[in-house]
Short mmCIF file of C-alpha atoms in Angstrom, two decimals:
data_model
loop_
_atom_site.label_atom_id
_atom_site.label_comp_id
_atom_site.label_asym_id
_atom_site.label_seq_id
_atom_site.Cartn_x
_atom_site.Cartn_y
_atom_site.Cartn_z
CA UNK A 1019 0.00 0.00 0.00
CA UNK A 1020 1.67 3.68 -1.47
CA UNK A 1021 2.10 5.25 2.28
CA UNK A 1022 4.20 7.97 3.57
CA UNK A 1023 3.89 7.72 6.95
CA UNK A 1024 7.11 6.27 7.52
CA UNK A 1025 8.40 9.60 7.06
CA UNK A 1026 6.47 11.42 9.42
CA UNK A 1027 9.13 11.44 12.03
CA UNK A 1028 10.96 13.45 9.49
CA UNK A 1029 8.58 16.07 8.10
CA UNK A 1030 11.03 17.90 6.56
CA UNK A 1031 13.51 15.30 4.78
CA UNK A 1032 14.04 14.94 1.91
CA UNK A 1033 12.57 11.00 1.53
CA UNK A 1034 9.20 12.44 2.79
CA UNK A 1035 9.00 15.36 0.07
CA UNK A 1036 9.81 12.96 -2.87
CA UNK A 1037 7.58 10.11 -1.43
CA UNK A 1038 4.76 13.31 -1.80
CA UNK A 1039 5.56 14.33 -4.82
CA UNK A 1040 5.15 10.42 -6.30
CA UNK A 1041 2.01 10.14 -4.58
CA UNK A 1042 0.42 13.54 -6.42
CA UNK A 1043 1.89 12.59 -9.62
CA UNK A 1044 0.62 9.02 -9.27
CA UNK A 1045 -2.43 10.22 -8.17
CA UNK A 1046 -2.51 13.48 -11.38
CA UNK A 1047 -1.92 10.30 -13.56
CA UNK A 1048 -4.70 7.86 -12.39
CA UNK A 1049 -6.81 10.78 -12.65
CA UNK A 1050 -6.06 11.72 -16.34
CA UNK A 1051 -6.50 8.00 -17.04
CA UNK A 1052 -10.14 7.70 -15.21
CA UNK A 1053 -11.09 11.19 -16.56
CA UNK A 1054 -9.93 10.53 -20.47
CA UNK A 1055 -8.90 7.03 -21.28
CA UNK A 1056 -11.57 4.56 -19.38
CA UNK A 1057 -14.72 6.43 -21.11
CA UNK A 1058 -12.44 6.12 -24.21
CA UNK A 1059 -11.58 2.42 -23.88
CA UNK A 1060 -14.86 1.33 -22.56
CA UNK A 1061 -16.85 2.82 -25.17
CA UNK A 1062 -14.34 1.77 -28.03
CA UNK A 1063 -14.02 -1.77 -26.95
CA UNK A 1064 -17.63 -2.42 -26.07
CA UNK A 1065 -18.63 -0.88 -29.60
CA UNK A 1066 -15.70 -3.57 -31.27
CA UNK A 1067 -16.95 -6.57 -30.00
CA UNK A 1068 -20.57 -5.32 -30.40
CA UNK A 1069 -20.20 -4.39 -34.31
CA UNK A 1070 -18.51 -7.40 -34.97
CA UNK A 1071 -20.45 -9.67 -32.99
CA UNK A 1072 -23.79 -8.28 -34.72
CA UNK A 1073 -22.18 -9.22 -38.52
CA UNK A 1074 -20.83 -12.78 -37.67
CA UNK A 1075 -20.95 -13.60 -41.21
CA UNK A 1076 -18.76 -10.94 -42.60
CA UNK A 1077 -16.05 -11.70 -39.82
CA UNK A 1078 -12.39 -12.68 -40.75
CA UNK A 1079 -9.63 -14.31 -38.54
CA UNK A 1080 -8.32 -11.13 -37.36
CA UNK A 1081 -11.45 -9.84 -36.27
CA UNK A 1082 -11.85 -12.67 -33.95
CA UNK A 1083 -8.68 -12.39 -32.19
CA UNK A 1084 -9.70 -8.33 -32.22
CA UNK A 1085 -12.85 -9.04 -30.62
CA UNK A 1086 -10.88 -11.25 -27.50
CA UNK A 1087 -8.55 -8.62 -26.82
CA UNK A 1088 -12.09 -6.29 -26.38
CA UNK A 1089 -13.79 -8.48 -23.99
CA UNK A 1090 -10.03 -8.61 -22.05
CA UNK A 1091 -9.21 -4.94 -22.27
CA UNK A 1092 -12.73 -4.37 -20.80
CA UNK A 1093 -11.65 -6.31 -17.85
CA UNK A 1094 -8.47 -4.41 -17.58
CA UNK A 1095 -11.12 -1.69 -17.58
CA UNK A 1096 -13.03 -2.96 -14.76
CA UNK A 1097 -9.93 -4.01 -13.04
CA UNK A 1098 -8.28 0.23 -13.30
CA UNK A 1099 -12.19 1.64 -12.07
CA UNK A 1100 -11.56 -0.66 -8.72
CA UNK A 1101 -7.85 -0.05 -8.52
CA UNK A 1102 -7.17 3.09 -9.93
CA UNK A 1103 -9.51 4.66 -7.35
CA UNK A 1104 -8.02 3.00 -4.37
CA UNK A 1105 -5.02 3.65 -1.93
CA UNK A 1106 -2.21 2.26 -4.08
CA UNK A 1107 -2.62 4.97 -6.92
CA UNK A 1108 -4.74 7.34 -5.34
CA UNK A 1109 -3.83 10.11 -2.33
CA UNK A 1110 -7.55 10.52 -0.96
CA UNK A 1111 -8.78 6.95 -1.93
CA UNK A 1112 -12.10 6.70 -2.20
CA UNK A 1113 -12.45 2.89 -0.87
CA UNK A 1114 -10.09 0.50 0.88
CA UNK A 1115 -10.36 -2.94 0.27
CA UNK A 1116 -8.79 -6.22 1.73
CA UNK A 1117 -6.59 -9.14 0.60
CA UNK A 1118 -9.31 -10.61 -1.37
CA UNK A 1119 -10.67 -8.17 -3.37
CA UNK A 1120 -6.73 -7.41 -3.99
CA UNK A 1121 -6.17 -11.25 -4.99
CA UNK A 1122 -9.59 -10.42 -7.25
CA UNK A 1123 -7.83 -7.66 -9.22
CA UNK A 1124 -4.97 -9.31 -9.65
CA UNK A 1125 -6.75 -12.84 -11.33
CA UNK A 1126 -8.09 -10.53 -13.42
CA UNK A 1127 -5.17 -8.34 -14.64
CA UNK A 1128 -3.22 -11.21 -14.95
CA UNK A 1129 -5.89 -13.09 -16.89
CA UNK A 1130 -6.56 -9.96 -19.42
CA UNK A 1131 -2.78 -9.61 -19.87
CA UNK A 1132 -2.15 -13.03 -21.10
CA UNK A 1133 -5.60 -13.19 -23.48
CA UNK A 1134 -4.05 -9.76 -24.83
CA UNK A 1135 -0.59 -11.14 -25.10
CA UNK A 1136 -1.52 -14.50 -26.43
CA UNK A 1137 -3.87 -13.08 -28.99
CA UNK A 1138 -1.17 -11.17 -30.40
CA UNK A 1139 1.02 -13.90 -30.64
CA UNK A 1140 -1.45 -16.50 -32.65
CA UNK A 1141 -2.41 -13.99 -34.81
CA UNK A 1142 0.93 -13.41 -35.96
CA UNK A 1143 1.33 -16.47 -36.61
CA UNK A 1144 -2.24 -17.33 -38.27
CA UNK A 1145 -1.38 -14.36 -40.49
CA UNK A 1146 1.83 -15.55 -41.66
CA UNK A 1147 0.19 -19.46 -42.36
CA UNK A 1148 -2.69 -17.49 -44.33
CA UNK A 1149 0.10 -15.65 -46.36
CA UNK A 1150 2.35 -18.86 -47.34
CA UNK A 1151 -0.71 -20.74 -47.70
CA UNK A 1152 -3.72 -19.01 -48.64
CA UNK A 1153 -6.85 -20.80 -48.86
CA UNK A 1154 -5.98 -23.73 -47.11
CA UNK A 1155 -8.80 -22.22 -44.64
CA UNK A 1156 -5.44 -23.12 -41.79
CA UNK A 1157 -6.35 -20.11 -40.31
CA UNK A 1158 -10.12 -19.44 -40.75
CA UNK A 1159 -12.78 -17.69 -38.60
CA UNK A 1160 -13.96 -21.42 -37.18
CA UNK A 1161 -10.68 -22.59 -36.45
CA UNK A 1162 -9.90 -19.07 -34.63
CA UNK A 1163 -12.94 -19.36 -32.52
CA UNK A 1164 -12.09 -22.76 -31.25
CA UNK A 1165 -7.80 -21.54 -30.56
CA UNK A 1166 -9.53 -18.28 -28.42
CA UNK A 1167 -11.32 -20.94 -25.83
CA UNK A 1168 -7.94 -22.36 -25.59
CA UNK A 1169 -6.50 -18.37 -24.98
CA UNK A 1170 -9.34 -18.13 -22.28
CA UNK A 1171 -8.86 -21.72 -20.53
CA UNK A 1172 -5.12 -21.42 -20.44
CA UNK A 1173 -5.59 -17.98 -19.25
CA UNK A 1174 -7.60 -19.05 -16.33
CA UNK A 1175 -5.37 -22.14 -15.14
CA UNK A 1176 -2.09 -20.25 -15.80
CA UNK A 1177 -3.05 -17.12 -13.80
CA UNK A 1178 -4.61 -19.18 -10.66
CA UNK A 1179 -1.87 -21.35 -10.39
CA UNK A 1180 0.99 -18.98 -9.85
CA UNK A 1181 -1.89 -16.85 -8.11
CA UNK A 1182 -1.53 -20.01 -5.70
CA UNK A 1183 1.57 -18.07 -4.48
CA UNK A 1184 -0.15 -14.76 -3.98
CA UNK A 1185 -2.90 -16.63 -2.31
CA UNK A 1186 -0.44 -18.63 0.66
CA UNK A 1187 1.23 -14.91 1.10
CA UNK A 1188 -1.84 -13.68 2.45
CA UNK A 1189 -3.40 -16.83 4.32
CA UNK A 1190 -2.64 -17.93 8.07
CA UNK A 1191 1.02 -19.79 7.88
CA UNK A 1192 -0.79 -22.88 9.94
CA UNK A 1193 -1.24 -24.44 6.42
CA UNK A 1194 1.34 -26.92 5.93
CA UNK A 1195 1.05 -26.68 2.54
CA UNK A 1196 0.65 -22.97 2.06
CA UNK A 1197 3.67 -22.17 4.69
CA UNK A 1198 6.28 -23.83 2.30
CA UNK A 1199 4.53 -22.00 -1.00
CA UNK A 1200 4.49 -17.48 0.69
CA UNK A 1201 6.91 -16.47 -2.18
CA UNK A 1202 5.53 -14.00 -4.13
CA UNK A 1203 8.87 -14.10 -6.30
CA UNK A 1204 7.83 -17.31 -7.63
CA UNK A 1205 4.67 -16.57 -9.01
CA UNK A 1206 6.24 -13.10 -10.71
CA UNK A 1207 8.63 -15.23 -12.32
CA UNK A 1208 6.05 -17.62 -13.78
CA UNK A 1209 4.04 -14.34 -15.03
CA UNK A 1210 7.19 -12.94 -16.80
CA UNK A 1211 8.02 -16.15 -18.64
CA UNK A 1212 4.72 -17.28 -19.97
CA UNK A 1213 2.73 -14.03 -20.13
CA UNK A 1214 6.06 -12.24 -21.48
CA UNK A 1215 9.07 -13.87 -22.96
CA UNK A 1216 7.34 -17.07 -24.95
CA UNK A 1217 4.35 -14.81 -26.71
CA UNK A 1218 7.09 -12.26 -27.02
CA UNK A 1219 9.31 -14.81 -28.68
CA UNK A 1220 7.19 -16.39 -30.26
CA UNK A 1221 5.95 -12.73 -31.74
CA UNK A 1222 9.16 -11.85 -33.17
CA UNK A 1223 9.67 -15.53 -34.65
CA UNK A 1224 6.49 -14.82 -36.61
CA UNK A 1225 7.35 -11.66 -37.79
CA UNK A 1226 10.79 -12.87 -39.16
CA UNK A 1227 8.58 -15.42 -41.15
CA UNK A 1228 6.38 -12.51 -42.44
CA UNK A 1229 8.97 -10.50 -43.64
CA UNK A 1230 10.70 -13.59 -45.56
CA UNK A 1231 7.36 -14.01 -47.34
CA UNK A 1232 6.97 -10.37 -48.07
CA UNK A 1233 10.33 -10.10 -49.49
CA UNK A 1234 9.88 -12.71 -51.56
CA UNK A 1235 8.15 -12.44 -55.10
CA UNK A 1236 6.02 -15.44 -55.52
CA UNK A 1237 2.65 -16.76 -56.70
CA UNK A 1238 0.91 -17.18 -53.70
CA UNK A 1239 0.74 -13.73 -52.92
CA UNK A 1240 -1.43 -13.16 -55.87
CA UNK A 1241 -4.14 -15.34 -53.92
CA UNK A 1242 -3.55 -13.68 -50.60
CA UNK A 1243 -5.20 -10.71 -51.11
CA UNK A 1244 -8.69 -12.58 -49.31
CA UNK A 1245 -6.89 -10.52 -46.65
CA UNK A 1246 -7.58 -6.96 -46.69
CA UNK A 1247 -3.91 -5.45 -47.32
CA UNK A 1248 -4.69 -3.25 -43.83
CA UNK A 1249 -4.08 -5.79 -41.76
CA UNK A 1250 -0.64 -6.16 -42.33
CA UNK A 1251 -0.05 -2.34 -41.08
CA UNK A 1252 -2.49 -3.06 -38.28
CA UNK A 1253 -0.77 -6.22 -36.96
CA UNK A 1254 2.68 -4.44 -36.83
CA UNK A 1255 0.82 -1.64 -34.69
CA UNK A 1256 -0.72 -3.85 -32.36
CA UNK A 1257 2.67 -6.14 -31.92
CA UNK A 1258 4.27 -2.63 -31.03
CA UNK A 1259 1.90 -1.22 -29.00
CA UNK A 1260 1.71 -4.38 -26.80
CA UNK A 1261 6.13 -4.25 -26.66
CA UNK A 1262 5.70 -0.40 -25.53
CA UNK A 1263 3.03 -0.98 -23.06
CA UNK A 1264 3.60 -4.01 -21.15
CA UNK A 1265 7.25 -4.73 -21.53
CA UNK A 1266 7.99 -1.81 -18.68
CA UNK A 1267 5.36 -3.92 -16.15
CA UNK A 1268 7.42 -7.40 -17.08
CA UNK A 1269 10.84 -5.32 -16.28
CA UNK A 1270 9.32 -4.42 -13.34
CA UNK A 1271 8.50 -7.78 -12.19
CA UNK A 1272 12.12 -9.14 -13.34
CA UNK A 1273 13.40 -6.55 -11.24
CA UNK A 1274 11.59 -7.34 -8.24
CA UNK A 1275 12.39 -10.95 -9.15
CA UNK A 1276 16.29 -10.74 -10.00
CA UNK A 1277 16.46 -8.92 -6.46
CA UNK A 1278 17.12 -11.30 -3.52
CA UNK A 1279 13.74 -12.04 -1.46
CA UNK A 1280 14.30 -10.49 2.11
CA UNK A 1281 17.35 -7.90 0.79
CA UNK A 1282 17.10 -5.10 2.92
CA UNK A 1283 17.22 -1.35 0.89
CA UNK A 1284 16.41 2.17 1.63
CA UNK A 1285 13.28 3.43 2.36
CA UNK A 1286 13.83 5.96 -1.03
CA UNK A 1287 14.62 2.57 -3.15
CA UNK A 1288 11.14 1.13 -1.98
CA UNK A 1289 9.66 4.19 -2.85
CA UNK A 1290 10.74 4.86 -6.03
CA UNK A 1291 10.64 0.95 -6.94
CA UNK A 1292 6.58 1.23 -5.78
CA UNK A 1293 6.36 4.41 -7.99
CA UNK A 1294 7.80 2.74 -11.27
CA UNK A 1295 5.24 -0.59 -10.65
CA UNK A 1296 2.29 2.22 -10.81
CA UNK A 1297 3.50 3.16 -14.07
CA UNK A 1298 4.20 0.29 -15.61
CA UNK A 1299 0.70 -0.66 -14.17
CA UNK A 1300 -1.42 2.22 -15.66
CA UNK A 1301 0.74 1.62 -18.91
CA UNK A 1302 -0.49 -1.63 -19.06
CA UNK A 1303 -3.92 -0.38 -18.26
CA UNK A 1304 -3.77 1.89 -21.56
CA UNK A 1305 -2.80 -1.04 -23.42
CA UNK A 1306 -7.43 -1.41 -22.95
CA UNK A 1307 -7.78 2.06 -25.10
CA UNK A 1308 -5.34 1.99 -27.26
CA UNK A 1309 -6.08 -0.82 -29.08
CA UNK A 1310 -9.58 -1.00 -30.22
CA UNK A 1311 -8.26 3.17 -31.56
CA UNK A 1312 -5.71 1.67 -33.59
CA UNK A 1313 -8.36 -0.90 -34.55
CA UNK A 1314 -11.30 1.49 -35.10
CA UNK A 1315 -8.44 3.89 -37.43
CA UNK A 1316 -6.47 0.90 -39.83
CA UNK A 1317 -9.47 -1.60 -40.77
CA UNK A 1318 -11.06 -0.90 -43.65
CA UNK A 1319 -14.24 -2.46 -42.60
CA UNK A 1320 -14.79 -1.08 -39.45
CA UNK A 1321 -16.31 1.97 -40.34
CA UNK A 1322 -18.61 -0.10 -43.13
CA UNK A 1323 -19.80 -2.11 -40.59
CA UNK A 1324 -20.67 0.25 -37.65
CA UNK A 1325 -22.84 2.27 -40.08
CA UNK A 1326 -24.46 -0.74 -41.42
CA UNK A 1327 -25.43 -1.54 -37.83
CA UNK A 1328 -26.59 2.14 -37.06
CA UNK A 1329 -28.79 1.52 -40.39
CA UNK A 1330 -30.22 -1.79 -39.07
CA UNK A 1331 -31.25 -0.28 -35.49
CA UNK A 1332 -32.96 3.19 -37.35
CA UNK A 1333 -34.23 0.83 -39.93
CA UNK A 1334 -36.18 -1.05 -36.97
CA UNK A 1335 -37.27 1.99 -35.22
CA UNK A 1336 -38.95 2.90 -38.08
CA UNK A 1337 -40.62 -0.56 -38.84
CA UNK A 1338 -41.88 -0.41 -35.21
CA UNK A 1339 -43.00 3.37 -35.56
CA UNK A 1340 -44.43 2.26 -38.75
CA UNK A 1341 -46.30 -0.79 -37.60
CA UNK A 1342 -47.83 1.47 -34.48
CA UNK A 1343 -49.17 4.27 -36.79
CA UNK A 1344 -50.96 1.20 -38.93
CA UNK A 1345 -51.86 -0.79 -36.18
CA UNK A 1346 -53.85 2.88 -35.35
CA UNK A 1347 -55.32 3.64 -38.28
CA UNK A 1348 -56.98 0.32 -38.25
CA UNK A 1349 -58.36 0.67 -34.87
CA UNK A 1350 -59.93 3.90 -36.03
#
């Protein structure tokens, strides 16, 4: 918990001025982010999945994998409205809560973060099999839906099971079992290798491939243009965004990781350590608004697709308007 009462001995050192001045700019920061980007994200990814969930039929293989990262960067939203307004980022929180709602957040970021992180990664590499071989339907919309249960599922089990760790850190140490498992070091080291260096690696190994193919002058390419050109631009924007925005939270956590449990440091070090994890958190956190802009802006189809639904809805206010003013007239 972000706390500066430690310094209150000391009123006028200099530790307890610059643990101030992180709170307010933690706390200017968090509000920027509830003020500007939640509205933002929430409307943008509710009106992604939405749009594209109302024209299943006209859906491609990215769109799928675009429509997962929605539905997980509106948990990330739900997850910054609880956290964001409580005493870790904020300096007059509006709530407290306890271990478990704290354990509850953190299932969910962690869950969100590897459906985001994961997505990226498959569709790399779905891209680059519908690219050397095109209409082998490798990488179609029903194969896509099936491999983004898998996302979820593995999601779930990964993040509870090194949330076992988290969980025996705050439970009574009468548990045999949970006594020999209270290091949270372990389960931050299982978060940076399979929520950040394999879908990372694996990202980069892709793109290679995609860049061989593009470099290359050959037939198939003729008969890959079922994908719309755009998405080519659009995956190397999400792949970059996601490398911007998380990799300073996974550096974070191989910091905290790389240094020895129980080390003893300065009460400035903690504080400016604590101040860099809120950053890399609420970058993270923007990873939720950024993409379904990026989205919205570099697919072609998008924009076609929204209006078609704004059509449909006025076209069935009117039928129902319509319908009334009959259904009067024949009364009369």
């Amino acid at each position: 918990m972000w706390s500066c009462m430690a310094y209150n001995q000391t009123l006028d050192s200099v530790d307890y001025h610059v643990c101030q001045d992180f709170r307010f700019i933690i706390s200017v920061f968090s509000l920027v982010y509830l003020i500007v980007c939640f509205p933002v994200g929430l409307c943008c990814n509710t009106l992604l999945v939405v749009v594209n969930l109302s024209n299943k039929v006209t859906m491609t293989m990215p769109d799928v994998y675009f429509v997962n990262i929605a539905i997980a960067g509106l948990m990330l939203n739900l997850v910054a409205a609880v956290e964001l307004l409580g005493p870790s980022f904020t300096q007059w929180p509006l709530w407290e809560y306890n271990n478990k709602i704290y354990i509850t957040l953190l299932i969910l970021f962690n869950i969100s973060s590897l459906v985001i992180m994961y997505s990226t990664t498959l569709l790399s590499l779905d891209y680059y099999i519908e690219r050397a071989l095109p209409r082998t339907y490798m990488s179609s919309v029903y194969n896509t839906k099936h491999v983004c249960g898998f996302i979820w599922g593995g999601a779930i089990l990964t993040s509870f099971s090194s949330l076992l760790f988290y969980v025996c850190s705050h439970v009574s140490t009468k548990i045999i079992e949970c006594s020999k498992m209270q290091n949270k070091e372990a389960a931050d080291t299982i978060m940076l290798f399979i929520g950040y260096v394999v879908p990372v690696m694996a990202v980069l190994y892709a793109l290679v491939l995609i860049f061989r193919i593009r470099k290359k002058s050959t037939p198939l390419d003729l008969d890959s243009a079922q994908l719309d050109p755009s998405i080519h631009c659009l995956l190397m924007a999400l792949v970059c965004i996601q490398i911007l925005l998380w990799t300073p939270y996974y550096m974070v956590l191989l910091v905290h990781t790389v240094l020895t449990p129980g080390r003893e440091s300065s009460r400035q070090n903690n504080t400016t350590q604590y101040f860099l994890r809120c950053l890399s958190v609420l970058l993270a956190l923007s990873s939720s608004f950024a993409i379904p802009l990026v989205y919205k802006r570099m697919n072609r189809n998008f924009s076609q697709k929204l209006k078609e639904l704004i059509n449909q809805l006025m076209c069935r206010q009117q039928a129902c308007s319509h319908e009334q003013s009959l259904a009067q007239q024949a009364i009369t």
